[in-house]
Short mmCIF file of C-alpha atoms in Angstrom, two decimals:
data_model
loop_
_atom_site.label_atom_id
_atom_site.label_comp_id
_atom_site.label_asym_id
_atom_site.label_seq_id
_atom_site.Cartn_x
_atom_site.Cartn_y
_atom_site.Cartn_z
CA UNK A 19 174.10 38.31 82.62
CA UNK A 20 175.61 35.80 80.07
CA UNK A 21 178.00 37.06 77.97
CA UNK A 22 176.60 40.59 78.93
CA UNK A 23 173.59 39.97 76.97
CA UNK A 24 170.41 39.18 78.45
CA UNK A 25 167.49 38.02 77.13
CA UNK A 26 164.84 40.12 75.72
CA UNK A 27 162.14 38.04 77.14
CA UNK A 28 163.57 36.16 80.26
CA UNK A 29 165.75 36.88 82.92
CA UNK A 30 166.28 34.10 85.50
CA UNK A 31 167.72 36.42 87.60
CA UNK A 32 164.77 38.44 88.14
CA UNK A 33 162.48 35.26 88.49
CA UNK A 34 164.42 34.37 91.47
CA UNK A 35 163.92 38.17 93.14
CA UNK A 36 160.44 37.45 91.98
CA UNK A 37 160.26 34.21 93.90
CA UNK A 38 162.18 35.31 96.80
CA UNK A 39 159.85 38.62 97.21
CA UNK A 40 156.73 36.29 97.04
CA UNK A 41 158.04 34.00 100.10
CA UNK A 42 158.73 36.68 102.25
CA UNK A 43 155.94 38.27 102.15
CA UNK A 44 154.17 34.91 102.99
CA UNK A 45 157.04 34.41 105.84
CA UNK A 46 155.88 38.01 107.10
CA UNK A 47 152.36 37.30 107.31
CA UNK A 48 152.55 34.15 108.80
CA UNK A 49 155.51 35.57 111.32
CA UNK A 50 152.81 38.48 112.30
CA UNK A 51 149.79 35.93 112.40
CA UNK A 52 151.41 33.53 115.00
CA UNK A 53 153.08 36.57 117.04
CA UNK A 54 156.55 35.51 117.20
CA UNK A 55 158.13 38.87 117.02
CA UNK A 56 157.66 42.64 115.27
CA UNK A 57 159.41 42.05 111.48
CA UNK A 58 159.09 45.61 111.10
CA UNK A 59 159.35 46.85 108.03
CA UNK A 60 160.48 43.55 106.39
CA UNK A 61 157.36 43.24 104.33
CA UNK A 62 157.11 46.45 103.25
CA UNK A 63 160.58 46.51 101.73
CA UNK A 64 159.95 42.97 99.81
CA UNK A 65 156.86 44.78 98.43
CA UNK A 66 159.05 47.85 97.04
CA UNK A 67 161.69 44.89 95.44
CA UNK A 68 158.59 43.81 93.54
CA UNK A 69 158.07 47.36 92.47
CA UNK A 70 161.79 47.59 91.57
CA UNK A 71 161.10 44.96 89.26
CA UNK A 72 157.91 46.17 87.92
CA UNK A 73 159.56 48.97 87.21
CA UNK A 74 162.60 47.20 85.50
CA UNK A 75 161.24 45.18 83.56
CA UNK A 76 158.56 47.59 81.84
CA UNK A 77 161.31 49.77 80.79
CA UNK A 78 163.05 46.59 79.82
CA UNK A 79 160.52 44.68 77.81
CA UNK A 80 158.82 47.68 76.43
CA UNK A 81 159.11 50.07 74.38
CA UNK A 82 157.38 53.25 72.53
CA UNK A 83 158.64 55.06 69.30
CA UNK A 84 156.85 58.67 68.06
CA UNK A 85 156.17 57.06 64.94
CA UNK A 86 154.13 54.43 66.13
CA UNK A 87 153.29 55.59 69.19
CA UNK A 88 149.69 54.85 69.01
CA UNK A 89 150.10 51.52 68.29
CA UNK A 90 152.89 50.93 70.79
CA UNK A 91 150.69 52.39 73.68
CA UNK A 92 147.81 50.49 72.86
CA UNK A 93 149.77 47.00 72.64
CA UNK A 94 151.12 47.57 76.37
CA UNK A 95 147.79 48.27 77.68
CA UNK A 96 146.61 45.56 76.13
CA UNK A 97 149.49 43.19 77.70
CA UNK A 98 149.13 44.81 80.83
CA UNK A 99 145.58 44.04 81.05
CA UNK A 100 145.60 40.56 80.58
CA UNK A 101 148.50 39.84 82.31
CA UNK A 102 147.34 41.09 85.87
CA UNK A 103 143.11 41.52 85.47
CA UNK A 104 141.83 37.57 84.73
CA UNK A 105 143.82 36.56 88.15
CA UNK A 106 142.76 39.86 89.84
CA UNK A 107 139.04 39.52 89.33
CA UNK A 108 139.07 35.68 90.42
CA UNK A 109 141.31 36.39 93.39
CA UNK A 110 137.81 38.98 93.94
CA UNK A 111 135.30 36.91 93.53
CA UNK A 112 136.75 34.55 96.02
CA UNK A 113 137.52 37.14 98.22
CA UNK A 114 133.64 38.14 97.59
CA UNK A 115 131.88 34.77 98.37
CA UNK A 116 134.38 33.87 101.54
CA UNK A 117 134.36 37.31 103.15
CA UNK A 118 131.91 39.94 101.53
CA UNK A 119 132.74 43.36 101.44
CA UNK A 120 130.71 46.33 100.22
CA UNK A 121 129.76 47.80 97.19
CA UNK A 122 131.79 50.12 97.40
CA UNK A 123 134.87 48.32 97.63
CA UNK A 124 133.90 46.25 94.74
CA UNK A 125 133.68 49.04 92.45
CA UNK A 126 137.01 50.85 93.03
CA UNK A 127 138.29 47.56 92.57
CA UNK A 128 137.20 46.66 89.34
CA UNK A 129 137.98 49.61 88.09
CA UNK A 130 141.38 49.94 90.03
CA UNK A 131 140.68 53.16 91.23
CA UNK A 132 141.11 52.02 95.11
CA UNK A 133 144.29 53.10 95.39
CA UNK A 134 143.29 56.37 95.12
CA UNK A 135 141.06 56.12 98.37
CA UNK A 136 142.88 56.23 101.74
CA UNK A 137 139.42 54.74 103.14
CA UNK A 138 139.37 51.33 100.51
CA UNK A 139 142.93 51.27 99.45
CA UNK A 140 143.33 48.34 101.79
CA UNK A 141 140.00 47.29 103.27
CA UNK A 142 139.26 44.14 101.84
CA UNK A 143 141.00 40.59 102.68
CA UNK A 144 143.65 40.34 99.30
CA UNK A 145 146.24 41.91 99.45
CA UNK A 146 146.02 44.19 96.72
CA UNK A 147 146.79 47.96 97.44
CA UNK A 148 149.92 47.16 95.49
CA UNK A 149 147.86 46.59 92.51
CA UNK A 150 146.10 49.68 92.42
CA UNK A 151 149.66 51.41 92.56
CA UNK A 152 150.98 49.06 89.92
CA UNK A 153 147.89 50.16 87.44
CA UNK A 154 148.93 53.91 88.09
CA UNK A 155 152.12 53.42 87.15
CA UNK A 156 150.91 51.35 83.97
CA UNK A 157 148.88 54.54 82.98
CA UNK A 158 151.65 56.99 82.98
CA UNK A 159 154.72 54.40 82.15
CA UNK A 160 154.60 55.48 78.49
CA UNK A 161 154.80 59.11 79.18
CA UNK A 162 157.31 58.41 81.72
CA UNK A 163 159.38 56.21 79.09
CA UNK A 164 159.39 58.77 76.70
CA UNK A 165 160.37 62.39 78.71
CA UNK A 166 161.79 60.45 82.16
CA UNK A 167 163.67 57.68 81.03
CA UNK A 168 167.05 59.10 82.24
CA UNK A 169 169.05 59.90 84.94
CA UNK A 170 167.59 63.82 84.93
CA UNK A 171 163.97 61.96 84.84
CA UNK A 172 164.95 59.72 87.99
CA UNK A 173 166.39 62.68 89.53
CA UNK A 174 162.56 64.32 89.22
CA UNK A 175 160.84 61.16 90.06
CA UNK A 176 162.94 61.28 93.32
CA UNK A 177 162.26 64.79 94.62
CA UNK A 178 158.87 63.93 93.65
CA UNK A 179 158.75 61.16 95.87
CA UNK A 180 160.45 62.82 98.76
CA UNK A 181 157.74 65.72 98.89
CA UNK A 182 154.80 62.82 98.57
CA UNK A 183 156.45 61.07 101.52
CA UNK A 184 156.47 64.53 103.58
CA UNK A 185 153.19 66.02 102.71
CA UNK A 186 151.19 62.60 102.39
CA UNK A 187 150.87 59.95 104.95
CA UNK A 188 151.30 56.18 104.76
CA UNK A 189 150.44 53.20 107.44
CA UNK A 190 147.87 53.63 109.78
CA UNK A 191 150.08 53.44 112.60
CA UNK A 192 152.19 56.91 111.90
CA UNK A 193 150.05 60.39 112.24
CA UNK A 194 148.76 62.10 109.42
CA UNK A 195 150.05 64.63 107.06
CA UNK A 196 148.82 67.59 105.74
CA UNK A 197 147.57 66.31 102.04
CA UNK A 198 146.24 63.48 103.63
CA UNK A 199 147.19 59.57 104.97
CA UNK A 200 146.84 56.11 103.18
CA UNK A 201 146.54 53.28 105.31
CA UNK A 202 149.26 51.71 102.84
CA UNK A 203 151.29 53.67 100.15
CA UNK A 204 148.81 53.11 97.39
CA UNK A 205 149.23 56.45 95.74
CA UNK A 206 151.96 56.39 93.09
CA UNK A 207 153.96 59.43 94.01
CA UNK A 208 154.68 57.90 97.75
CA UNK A 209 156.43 55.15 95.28
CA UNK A 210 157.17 56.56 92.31
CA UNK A 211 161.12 57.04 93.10
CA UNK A 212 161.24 52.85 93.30
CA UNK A 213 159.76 52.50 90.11
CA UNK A 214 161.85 54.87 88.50
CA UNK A 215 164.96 53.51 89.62
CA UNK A 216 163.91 50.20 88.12
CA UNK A 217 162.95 51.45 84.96
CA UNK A 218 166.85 53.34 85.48
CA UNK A 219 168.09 49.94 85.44
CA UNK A 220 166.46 48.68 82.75
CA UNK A 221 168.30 51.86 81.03
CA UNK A 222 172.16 50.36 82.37
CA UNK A 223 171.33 46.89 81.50
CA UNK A 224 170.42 48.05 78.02
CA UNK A 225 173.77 50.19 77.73
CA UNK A 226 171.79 53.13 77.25
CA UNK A 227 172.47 55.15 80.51
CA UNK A 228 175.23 57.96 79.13
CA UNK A 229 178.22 58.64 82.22
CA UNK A 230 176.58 62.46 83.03
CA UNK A 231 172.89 60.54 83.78
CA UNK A 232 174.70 59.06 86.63
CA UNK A 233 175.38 61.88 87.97
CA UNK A 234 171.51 62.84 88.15
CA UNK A 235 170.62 59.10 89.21
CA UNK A 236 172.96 59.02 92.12
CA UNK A 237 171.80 62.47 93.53
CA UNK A 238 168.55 61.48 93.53
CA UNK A 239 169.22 58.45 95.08
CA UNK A 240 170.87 60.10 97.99
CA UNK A 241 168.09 62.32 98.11
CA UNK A 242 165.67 59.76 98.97
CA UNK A 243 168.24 57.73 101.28
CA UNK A 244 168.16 61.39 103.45
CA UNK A 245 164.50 62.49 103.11
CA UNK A 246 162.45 59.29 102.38
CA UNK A 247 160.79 58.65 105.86
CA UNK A 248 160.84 54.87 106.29
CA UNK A 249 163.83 52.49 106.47
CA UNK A 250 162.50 50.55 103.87
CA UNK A 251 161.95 52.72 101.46
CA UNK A 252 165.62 53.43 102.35
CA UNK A 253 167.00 50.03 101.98
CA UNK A 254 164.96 49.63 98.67
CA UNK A 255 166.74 52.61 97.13
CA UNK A 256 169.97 51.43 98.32
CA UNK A 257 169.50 48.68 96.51
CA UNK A 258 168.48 50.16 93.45
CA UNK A 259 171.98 52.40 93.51
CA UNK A 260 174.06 49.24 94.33
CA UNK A 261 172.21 47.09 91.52
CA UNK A 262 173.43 50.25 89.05
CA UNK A 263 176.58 50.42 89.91
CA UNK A 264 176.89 46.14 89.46
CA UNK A 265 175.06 46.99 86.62
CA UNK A 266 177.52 49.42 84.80
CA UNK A 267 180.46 46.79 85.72
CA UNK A 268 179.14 43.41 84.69
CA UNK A 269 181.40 43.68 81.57
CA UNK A 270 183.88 43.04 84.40
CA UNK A 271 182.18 40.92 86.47
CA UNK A 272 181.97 37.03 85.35
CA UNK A 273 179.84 36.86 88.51
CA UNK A 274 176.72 37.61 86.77
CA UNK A 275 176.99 34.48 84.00
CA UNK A 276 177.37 32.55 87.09
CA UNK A 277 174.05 33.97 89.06
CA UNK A 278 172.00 33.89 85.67
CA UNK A 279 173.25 30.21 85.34
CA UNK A 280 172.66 28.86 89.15
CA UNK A 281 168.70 30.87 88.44
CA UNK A 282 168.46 29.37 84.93
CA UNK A 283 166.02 25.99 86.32
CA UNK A 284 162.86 24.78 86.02
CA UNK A 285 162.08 25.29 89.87
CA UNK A 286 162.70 29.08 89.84
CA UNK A 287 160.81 29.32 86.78
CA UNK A 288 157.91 27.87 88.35
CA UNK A 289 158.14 29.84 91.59
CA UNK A 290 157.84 32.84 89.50
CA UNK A 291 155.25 32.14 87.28
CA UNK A 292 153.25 31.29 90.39
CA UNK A 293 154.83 34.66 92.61
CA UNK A 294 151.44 37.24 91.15
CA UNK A 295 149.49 34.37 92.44
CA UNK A 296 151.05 33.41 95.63
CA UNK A 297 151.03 37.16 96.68
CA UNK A 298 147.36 37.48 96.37
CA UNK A 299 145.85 34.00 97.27
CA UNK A 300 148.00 33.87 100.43
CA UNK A 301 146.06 36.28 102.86
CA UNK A 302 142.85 34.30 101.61
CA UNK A 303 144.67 30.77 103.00
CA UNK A 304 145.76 33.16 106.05
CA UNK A 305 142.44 33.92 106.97
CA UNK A 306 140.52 30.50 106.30
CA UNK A 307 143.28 28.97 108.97
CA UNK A 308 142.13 31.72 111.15
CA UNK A 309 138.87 30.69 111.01
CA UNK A 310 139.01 27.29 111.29
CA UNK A 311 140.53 27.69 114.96
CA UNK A 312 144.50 26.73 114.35
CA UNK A 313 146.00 28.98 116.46
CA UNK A 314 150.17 28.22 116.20
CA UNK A 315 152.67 30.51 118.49
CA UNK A 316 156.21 31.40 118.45
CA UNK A 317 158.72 29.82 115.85
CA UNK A 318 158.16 26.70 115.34
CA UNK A 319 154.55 27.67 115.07
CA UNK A 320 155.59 30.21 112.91
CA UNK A 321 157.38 27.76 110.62
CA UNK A 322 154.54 24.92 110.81
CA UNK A 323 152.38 27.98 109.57
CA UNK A 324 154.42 29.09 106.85
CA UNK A 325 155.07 25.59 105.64
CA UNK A 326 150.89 24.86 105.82
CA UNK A 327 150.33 27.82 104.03
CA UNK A 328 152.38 26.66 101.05
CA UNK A 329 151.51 23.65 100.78
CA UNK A 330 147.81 24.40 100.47
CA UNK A 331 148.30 27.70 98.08
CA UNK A 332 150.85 26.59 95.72
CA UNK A 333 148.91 24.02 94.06
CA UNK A 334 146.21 26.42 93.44
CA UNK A 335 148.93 28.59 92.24
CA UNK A 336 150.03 26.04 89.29
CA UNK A 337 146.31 25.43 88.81
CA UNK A 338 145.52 29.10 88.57
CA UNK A 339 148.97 29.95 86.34
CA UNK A 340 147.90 26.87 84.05
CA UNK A 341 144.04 27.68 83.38
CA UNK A 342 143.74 31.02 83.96
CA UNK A 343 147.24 33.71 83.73
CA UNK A 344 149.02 31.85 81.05
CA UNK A 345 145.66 31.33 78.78
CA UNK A 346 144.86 35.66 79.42
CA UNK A 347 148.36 36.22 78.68
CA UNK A 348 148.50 34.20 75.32
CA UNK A 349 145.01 35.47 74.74
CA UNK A 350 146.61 39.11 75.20
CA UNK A 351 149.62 38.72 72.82
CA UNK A 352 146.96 37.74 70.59
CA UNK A 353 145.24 40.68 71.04
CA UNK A 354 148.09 42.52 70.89
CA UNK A 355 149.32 41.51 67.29
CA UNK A 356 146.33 42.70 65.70
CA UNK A 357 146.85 45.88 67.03
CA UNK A 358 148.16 48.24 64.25
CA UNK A 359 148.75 45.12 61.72
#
């Protein structure tokens, strides 16, 4: 970070992961839609980076004290909510009117209680089972953020997260378990360990993390690199203990000035701000090509897919940042300040 100090309110850094995460899950998709070859486990782990940075950046940008807790609590929910339900509930109704789903299905999802159902969790065209984890995680973040935020919290997070992972099952092409088996890892203990090491960072970056926490945060890390059952998952926690450990050293490191400085451009900026909608509009572009008979093989069929696909959802991306996500966000801050005033 420049001169060790990051931003309170932007990170270029992160809008690159952001931006990067976004792509390949579009380069997945499109890789698995044309056939070219099994990627694996390669979309799931660009999913957990974006729950990495969830994570990070709530502990980051946030924050609760007891004597205004009320009013602290109440101003992230209200952030929260505008940031990711105006997009969400047009993303829906498009979903709705191009390929209807039940009743059902519409209701978990406007309340966001889908992820919760290993029969809806993933049953409809968007891909959003990752959003029904994300708004568990924004319902307990405060209490999290006030008894977790440590290296002893992440160390509970992460056993948590290892018995999830053995007693509950995820993907619907691994066998069950005996709590039960989501078609995706909607449920926010089978995740919870990714989010917490994010919101750990968050805790290094911010020179709060004390040398014993470490301690806590790296056994818990190699707990979940031993017992978490997916690669993935795996790689994704790797990460997160690598990232700490650059973390703790960037006083050392004029490395990071020089990554915040090559990120620091208008063109990562964008990608970001258009990454939330990119992620969901994508599958809807997907399928419409589907429909309308293309039919592309192998790689450069692959690649002639994944460029198509851009090209046709970004500018709905800028139009949907522009009129809709940046309007509910300034519309939420708005909110927000009256909150407690």
């Amino acid at each position: 970070m420049q001169s060790g100090h990051p931003s309170k309110s932007h990170l270029p850094a992160i809008d690159a992961l952001r931006a990067a995460a976004s792509l390949a899950v579009v380069a997945v998709h499109c890789v698995a839609a044309t056939g070219w070859f099994y990627t694996g486990g390669a979309g799931p782990f660009a999913v957990d980076v974006f729950v990495v940075i969830s994570g990070f950046l709530m502990a980051f940008l946030h924050d609760f004290k007891k004597a205004s807790l009320p009013r602290d609590v109440g101003r992230f929910y209200v952030r929260r909510f505008f940031r990711i339900v105006p997009l969400y509930y047009a993303a829906l109704l498009l979903c709705l009117l191009l390929f209807p789903f039940s009743a059902a299905d519409l209701l978990l999802r406007l309340s966001f209680l889908f992820g919760l159902s290993p029969a809806h969790c993933d049953s409809i065209t968007l891909l959003d089972w990752s959003l029904g984890l994300e708004m568990q995680f924004y319902l307990v973040f405060p209490l999290l953020f006030l008894t977790a935020w440590s290296g002893g919290g992440f160390f509970a997070m992460a056993l948590l997260t290892c018995m999830a992972n053995l007693l509950i099952g995820a993907y619907p092409h691994l066998p069950g378990k005996p709590w039960g088996h989501f078609n995706m890892p909607s449920f926010l203990p089978l995740m919870l360990a990714l989010f917490g090491g994010g919101m750990f960072l968050a805790r290094v970056i911010k020179g709060k993390a004390a040398g014993k926490e470490y301690v806590w945060f790296y056994a818990g890390g190699i707990a979940c690199l031993v017992a978490l059952p997916f690669l993935h998952l795996r790689l994704a926690m790797g990460l997160v203990l690598l990232l700490a450990a650059l973390f703790r050293l960037r006083p050392h490191l004029s490395v990071y000035a020089k990554i915040e400085n090559a990120c620091a451009n208008r063109l990562t900026r964008s990608l970001a701000d258009w990454s939330y909608a990119l992620y969901l509009i994508h599958p809807v572009t997907l399928r419409l090509l589907e429909k309308s008979g293309l039919a592309l093989k192998g790689c450069v069929g692959t690649l002639e897919l994944f460029a198509l696909v851009l090209a046709v959802t970004y500018p709905v991306c800028h139009l949907l940042f522009r009129f809709l996500e940046r309007p509910g966000i300034r519309l939420g801050r708005r909110i927000e300040a009256r909150i407690g005033a």
